PDB file of C-alpha atoms in Angstrom:
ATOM      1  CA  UNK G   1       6.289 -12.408   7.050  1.00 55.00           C
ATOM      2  CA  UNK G   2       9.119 -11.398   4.654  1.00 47.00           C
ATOM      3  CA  UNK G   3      11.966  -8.759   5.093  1.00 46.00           C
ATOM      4  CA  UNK G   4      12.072  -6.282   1.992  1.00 46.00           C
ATOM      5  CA  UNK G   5      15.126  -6.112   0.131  1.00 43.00           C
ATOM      6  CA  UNK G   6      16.922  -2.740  -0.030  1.00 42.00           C
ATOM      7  CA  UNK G   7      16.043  -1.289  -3.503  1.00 42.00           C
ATOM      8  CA  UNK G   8      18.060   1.015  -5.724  1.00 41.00           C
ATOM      9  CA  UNK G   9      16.481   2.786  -8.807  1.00 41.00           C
ATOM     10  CA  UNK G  10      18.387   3.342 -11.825  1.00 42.00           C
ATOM     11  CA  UNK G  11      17.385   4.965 -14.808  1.00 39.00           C
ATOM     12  CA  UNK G  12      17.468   2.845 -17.873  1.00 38.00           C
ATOM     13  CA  UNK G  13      15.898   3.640 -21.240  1.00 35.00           C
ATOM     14  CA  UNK G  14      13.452   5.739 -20.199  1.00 34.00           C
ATOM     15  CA  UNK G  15      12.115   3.232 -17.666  1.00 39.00           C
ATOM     16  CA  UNK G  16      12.745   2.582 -13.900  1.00 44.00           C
ATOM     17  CA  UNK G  17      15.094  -0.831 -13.103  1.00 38.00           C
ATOM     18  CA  UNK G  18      15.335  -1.705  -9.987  1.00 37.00           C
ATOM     19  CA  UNK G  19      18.494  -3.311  -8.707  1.00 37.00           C
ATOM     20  CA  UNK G  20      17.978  -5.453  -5.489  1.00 32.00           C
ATOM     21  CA  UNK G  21      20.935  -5.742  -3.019  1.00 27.00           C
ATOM     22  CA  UNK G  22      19.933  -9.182  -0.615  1.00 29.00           C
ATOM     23  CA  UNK G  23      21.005  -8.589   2.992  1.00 32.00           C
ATOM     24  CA  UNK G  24      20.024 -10.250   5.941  1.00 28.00           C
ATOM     25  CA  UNK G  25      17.731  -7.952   8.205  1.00 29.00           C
ATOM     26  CA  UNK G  26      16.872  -8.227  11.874  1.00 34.00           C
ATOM     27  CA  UNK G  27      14.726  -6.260  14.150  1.00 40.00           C
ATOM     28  CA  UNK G  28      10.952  -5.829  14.105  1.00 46.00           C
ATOM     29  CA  UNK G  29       8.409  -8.831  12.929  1.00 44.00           C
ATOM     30  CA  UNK G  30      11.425 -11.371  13.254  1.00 49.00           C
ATOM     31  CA  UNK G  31       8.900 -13.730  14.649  1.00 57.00           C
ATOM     32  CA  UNK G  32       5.603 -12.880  14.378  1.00 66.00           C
ATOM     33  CA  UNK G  33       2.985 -15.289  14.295  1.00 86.00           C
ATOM     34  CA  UNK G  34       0.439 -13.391  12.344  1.00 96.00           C
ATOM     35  CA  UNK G  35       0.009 -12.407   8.375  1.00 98.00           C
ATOM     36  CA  UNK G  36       0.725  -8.935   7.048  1.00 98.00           C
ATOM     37  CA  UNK G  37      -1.548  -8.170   4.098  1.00 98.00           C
ATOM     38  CA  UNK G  38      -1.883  -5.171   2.160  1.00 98.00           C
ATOM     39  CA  UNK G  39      -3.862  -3.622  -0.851  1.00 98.00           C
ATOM     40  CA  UNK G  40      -2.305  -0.815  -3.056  1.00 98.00           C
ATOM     41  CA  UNK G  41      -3.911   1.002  -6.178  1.00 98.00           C
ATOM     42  CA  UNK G  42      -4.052   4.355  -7.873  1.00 95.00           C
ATOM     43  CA  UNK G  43      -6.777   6.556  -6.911  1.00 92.00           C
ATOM     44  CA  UNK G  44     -10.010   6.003  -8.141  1.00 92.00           C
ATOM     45  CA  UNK G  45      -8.919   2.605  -7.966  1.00 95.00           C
ATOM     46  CA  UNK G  46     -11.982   1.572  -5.824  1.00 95.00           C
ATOM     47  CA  UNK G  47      -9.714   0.256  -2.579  1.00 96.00           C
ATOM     48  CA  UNK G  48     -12.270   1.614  -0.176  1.00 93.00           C
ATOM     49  CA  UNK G  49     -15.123   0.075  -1.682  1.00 95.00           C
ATOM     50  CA  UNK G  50     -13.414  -3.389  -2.481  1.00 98.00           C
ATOM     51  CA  UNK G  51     -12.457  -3.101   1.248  1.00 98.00           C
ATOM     52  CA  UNK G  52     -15.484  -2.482   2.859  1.00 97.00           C
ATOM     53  CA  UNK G  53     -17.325  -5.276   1.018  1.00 98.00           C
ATOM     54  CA  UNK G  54     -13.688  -7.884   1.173  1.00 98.00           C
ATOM     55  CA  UNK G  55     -13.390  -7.883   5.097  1.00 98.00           C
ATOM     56  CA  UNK G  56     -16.549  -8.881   6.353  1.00 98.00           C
ATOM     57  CA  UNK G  57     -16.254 -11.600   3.710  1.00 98.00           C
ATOM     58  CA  UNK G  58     -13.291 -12.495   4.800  1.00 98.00           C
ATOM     59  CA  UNK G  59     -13.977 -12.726   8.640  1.00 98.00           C
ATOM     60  CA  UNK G  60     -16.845 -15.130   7.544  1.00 98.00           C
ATOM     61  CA  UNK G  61     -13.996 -17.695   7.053  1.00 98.00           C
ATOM     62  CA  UNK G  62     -11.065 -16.308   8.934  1.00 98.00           C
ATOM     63  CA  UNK G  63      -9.700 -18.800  11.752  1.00 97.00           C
ATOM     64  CA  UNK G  64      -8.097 -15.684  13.354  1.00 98.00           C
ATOM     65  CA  UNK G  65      -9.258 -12.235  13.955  1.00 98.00           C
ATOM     66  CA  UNK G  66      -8.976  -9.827  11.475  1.00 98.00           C
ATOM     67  CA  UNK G  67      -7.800  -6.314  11.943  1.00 98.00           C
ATOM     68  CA  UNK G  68      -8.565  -3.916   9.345  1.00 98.00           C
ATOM     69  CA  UNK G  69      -6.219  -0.336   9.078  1.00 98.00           C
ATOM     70  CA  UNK G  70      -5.393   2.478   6.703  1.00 98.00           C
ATOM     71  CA  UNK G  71      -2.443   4.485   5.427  1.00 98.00           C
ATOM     72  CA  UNK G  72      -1.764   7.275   6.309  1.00 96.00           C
ATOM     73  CA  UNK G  73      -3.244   7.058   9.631  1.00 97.00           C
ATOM     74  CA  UNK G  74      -4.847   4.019  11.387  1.00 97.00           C
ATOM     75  CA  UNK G  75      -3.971   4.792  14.985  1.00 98.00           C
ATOM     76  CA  UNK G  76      -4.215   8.076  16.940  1.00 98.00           C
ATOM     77  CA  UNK G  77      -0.843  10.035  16.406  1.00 98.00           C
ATOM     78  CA  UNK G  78      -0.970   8.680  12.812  1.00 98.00           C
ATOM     79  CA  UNK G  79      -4.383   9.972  11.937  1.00 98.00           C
ATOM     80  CA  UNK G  80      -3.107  13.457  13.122  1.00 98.00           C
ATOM     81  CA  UNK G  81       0.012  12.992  10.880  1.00 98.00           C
ATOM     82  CA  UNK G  82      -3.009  12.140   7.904  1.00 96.00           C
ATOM     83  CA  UNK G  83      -4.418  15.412   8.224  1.00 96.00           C
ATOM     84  CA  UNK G  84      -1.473  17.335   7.656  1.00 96.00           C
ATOM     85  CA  UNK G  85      -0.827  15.684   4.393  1.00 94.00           C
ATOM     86  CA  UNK G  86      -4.089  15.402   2.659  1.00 91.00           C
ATOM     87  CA  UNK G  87      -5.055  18.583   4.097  1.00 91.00           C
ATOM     88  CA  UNK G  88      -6.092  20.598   0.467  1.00 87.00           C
ATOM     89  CA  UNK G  89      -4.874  23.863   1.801  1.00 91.00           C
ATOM     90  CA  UNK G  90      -1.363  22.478   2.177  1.00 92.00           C
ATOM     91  CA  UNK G  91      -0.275  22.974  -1.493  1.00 90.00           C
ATOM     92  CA  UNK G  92       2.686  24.672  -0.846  1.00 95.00           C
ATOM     93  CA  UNK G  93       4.370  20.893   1.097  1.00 95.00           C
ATOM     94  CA  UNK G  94       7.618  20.158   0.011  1.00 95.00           C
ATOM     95  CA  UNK G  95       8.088  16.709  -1.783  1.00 95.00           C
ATOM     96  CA  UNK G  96      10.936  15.525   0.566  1.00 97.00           C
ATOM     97  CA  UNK G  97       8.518  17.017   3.463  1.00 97.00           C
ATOM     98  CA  UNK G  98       5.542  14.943   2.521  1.00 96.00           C
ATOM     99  CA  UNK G  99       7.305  11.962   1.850  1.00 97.00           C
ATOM    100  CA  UNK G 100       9.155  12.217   5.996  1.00 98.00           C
ATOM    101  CA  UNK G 101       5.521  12.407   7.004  1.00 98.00           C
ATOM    102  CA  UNK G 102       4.433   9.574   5.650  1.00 98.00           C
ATOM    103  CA  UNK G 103       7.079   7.278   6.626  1.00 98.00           C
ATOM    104  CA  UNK G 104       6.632   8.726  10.210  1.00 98.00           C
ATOM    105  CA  UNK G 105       3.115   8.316  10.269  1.00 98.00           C
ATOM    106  CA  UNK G 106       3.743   4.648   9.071  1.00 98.00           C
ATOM    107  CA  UNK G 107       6.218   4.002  12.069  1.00 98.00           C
ATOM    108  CA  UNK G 108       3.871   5.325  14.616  1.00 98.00           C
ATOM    109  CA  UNK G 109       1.063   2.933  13.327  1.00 98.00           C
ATOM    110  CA  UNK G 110       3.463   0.020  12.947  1.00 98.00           C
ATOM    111  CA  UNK G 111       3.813   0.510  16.624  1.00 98.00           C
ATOM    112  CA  UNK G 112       0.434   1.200  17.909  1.00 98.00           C
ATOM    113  CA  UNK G 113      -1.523  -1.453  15.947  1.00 98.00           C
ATOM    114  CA  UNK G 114       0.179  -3.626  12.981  1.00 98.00           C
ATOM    115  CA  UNK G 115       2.967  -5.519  15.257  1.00 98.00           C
ATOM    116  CA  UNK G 116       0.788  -5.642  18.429  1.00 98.00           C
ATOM    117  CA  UNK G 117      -1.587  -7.588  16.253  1.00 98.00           C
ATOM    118  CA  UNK G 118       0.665  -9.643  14.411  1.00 98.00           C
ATOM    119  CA  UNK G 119       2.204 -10.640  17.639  1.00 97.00           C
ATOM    120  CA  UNK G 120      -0.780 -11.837  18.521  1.00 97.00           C
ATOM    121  CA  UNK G 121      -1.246 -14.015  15.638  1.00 97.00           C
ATOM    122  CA  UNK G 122      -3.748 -12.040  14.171  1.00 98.00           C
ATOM    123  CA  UNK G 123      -4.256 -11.079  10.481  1.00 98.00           C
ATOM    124  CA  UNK G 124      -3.715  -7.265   9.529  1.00 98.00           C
ATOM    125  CA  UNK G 125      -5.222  -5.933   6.814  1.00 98.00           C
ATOM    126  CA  UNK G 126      -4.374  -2.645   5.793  1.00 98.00           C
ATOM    127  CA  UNK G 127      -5.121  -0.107   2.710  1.00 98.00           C
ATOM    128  CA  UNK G 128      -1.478   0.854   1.262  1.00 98.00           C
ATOM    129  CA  UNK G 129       1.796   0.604   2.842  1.00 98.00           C
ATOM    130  CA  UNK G 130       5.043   1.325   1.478  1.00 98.00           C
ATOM    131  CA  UNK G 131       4.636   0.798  -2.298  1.00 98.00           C
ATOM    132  CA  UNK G 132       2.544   3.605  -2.057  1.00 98.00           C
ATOM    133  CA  UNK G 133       4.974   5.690  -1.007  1.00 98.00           C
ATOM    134  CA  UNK G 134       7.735   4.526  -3.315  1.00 98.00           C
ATOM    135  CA  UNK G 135       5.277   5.186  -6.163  1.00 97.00           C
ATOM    136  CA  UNK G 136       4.081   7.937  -4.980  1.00 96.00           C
ATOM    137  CA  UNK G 137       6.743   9.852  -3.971  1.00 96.00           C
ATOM    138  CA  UNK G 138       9.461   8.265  -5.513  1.00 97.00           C
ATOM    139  CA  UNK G 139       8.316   8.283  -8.490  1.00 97.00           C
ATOM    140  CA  UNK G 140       5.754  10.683  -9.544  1.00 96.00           C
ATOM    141  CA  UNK G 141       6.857  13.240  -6.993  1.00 95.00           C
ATOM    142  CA  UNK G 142      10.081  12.944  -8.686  1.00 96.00           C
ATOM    143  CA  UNK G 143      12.466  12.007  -5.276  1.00 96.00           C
ATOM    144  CA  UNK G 144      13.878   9.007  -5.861  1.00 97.00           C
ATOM    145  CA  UNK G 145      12.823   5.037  -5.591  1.00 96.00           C
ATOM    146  CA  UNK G 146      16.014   4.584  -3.829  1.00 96.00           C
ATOM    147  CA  UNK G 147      15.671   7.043  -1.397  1.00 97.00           C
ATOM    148  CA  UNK G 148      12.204   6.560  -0.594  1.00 98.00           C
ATOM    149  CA  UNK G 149      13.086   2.768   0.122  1.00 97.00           C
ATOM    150  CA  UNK G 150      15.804   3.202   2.441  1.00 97.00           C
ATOM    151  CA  UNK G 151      13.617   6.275   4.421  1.00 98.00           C
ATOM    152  CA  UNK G 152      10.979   3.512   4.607  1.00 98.00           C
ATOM    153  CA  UNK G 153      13.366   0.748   5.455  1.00 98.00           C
ATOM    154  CA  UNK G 154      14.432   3.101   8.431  1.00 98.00           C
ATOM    155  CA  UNK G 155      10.560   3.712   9.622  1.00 98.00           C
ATOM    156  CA  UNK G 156       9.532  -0.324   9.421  1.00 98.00           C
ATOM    157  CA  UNK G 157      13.227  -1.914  10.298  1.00 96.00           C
ATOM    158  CA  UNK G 158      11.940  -3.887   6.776  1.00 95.00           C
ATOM    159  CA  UNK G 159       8.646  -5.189   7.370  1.00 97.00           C
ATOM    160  CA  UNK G 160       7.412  -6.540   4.155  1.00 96.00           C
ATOM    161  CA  UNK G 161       3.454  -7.566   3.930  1.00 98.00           C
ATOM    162  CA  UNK G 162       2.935 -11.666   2.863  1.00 97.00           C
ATOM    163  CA  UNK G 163       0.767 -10.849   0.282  1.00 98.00           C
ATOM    164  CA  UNK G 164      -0.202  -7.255  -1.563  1.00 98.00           C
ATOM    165  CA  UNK G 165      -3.609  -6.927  -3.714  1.00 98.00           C
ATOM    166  CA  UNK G 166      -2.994  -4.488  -5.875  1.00 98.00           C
ATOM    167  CA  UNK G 167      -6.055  -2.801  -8.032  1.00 98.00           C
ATOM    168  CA  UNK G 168      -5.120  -1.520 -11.836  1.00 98.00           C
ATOM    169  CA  UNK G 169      -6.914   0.697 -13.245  1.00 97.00           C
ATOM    170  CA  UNK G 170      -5.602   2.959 -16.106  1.00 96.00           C
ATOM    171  CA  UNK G 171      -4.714   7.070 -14.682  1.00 94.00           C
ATOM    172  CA  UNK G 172      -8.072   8.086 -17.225  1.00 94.00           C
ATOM    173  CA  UNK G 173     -10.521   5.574 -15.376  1.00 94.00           C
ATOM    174  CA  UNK G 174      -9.245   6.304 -12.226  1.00 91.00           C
ATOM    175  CA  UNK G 175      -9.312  10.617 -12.193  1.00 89.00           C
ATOM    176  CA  UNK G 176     -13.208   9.435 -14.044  1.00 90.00           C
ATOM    177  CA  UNK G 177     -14.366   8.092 -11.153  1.00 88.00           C
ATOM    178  CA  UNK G 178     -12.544  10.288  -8.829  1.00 83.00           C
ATOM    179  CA  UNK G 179     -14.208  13.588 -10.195  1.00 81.00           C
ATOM    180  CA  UNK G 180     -17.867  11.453 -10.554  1.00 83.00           C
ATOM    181  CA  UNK G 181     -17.757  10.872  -6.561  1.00 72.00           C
ATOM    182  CA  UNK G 182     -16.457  14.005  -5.582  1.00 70.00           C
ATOM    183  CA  UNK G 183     -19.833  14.489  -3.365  1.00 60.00           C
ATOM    184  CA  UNK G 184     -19.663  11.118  -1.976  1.00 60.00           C
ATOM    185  CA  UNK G 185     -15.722  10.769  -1.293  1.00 54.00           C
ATOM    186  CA  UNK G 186     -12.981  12.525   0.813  1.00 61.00           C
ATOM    187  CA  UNK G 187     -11.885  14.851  -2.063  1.00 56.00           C
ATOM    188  CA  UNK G 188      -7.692  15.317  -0.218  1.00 58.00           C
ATOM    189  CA  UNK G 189      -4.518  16.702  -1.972  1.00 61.00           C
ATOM    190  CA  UNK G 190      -3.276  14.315  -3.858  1.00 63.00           C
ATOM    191  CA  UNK G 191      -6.179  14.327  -5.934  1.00 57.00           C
ATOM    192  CA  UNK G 192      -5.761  17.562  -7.278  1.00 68.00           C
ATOM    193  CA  UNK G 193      -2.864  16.188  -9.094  1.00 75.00           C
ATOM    194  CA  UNK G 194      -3.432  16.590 -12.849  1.00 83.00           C
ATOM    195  CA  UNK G 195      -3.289  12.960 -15.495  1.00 90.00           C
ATOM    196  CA  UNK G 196       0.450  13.542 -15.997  1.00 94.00           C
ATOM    197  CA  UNK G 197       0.657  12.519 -11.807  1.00 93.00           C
ATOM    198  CA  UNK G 198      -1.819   9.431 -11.988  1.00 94.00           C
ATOM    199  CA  UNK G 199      -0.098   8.136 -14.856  1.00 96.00           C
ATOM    200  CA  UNK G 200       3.246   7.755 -13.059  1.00 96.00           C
ATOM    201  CA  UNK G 201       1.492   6.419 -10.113  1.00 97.00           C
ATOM    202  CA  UNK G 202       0.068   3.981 -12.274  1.00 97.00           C
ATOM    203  CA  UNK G 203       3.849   2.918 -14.513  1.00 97.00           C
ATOM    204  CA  UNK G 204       5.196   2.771 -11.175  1.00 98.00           C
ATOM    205  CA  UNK G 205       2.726   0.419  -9.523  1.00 98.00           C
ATOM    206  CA  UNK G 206       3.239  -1.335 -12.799  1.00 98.00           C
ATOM    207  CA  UNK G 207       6.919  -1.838 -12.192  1.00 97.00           C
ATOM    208  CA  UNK G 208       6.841  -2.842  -8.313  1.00 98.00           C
ATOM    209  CA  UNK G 209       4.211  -5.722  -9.786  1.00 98.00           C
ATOM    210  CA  UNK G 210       7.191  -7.153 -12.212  1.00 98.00           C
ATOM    211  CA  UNK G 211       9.847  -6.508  -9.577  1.00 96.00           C
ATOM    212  CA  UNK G 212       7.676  -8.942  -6.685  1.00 97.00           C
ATOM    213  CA  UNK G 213       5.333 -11.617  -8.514  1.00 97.00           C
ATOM    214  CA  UNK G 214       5.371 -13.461  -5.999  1.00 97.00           C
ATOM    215  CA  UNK G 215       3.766 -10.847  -3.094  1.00 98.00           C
ATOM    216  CA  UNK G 216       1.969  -8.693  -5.282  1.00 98.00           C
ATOM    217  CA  UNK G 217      -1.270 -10.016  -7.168  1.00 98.00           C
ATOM    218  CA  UNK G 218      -2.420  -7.501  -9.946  1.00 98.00           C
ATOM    219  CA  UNK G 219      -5.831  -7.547 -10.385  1.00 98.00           C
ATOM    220  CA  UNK G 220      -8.113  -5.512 -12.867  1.00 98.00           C
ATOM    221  CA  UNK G 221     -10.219  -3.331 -11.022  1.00 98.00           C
ATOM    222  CA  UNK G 222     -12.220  -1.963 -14.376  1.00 97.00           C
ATOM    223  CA  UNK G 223     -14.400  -4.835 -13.921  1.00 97.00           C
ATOM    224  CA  UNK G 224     -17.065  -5.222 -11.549  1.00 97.00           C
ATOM    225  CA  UNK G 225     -16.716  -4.474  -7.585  1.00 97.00           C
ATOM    226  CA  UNK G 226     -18.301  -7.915  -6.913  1.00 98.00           C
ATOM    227  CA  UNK G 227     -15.700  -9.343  -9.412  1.00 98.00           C
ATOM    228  CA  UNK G 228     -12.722  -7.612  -7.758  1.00 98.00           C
ATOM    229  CA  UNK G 229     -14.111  -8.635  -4.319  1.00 98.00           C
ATOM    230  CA  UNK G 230     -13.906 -11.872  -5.427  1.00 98.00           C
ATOM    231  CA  UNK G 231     -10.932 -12.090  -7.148  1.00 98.00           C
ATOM    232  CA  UNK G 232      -9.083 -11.020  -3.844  1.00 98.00           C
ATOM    233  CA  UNK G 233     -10.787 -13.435  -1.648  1.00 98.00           C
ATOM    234  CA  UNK G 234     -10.118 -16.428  -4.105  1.00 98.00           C
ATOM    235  CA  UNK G 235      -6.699 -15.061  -3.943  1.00 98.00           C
ATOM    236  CA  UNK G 236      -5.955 -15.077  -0.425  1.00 98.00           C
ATOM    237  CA  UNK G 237      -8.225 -17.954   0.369  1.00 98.00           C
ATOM    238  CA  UNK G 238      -5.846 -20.133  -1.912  1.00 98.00           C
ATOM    239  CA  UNK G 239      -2.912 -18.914  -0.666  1.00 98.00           C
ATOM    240  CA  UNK G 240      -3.672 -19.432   3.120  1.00 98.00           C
ATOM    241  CA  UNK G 241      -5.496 -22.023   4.142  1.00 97.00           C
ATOM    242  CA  UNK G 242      -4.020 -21.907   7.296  1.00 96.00           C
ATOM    243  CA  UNK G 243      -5.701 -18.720   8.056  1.00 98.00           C
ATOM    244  CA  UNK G 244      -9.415 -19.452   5.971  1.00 98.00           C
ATOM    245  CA  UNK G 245     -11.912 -21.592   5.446  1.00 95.00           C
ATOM    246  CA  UNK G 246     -13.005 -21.962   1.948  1.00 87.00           C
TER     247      UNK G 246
END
């Protein structure tokens, strides 16, 4: 596991830079045994169904228990914290309100189930973490990359995930697929949000995959599911052969 640099957002050009200050962190995860990986996207990006059909694949050839979670939620207080925010009633949530709930669900899950498990030497797998938020929030909600970061720093103490999948698809593909499964999917907040929303979600995923090549893997999630799925398995497969079989 990796400690996140603090990150600073400056505005250059019309496009967000991100400066990254190095500093040596201690606290939480200093010595875990396990691997931290996560999978970001826009919505309508597919996660849930790329997840659902990745996992079992991957315990097939996992050495090590796997532990699959979400965000927000994936643990009791956290789930309760979930509701709150994607509740669709809740329009009138400030953007500095939603983003403290987030970060405060994410510390309450941190503690309940991703660091128990990693201590274990178990591998967590978990649907968005904190890019989402500084996407998310800091950037299409307008608050600030910066200050997201450093609220987020506070909640993890700087836990940084080994590896993140992240699934592009363009803002138009996305809201396509959200509206076409609005009978078969949990239809929350967020995705009320009009194309002006998704497409900052999108530029800003875009930007946190040229800031970290080397922990986030893009991958294009217009193609197939069964090409996605395995895309991402290849992809961690390769990369840990201490923790899978091939």
């Amino acid at each position: 596991l990796r400690r996140s640099p603090e990150c600073h957002q400056e505005e250059a050009d019309g496009h967000l830079r991100y400066r990254i200050i190095e500093k040596k962190l201690k606290g939480m995860g200093d010595n875990m045994k396990g691997l931290f990986i996560t999978m970001e996207g826009p919505d309508g990006a597919g996660k849930t169904t790329v997840i659902n059909q990745l996992i079992p694949l991957l315990q097939k050839h996992a050495l090590v228990d796997i532990v699959s979670t979400r965000e927000p939620g994936g643990s009791r207080i956290a789930e309760d914290i979930r509701k709150v925010i994607l509740d669709v009633n809740n329009t009138e949530m400030d953007e500095r309100t939603e983003a403290i709930l987030y970060a405060a669900g994410r510390r309450q899950h941190l503690k309940d189930r991703i660091l128990p498990n990693l201590e274990k030497g178990n591998i967590v797998f978990c649907d968005r973490f904190v890019d989402s938020s500084l996407v998310y929030q800091g950037v299409a909600r307008g608050i600030g990359v910066e200050e997201v970061a450093q609220l987020n720093h506070f909640a993890t103490d700087g836990l940084e995930p080994s590896t993140t999948l992240y699934l592009d698809v363009p803002a138009e593909v996305g809201l396509e697929r959200i509206h076409k499964a609005r009978g078969n999917r949990q239809f929350d907040r967020l995705d009320q949000e009009g194309l002006s929303f998704h497409t900052m979600v999108r530029n800003g995923y875009l930007e946190l995959v040229k800031k970290y090549p080397e922990r986030i893997v893009s991958i294009d999630a217009t193609k197939s599911i069964e090409e996605v799925v395995e895309e991402c398995f290849r992809v961690l497969v390769e990369r840990y052969p201490k923790y899978f079989t091939k």
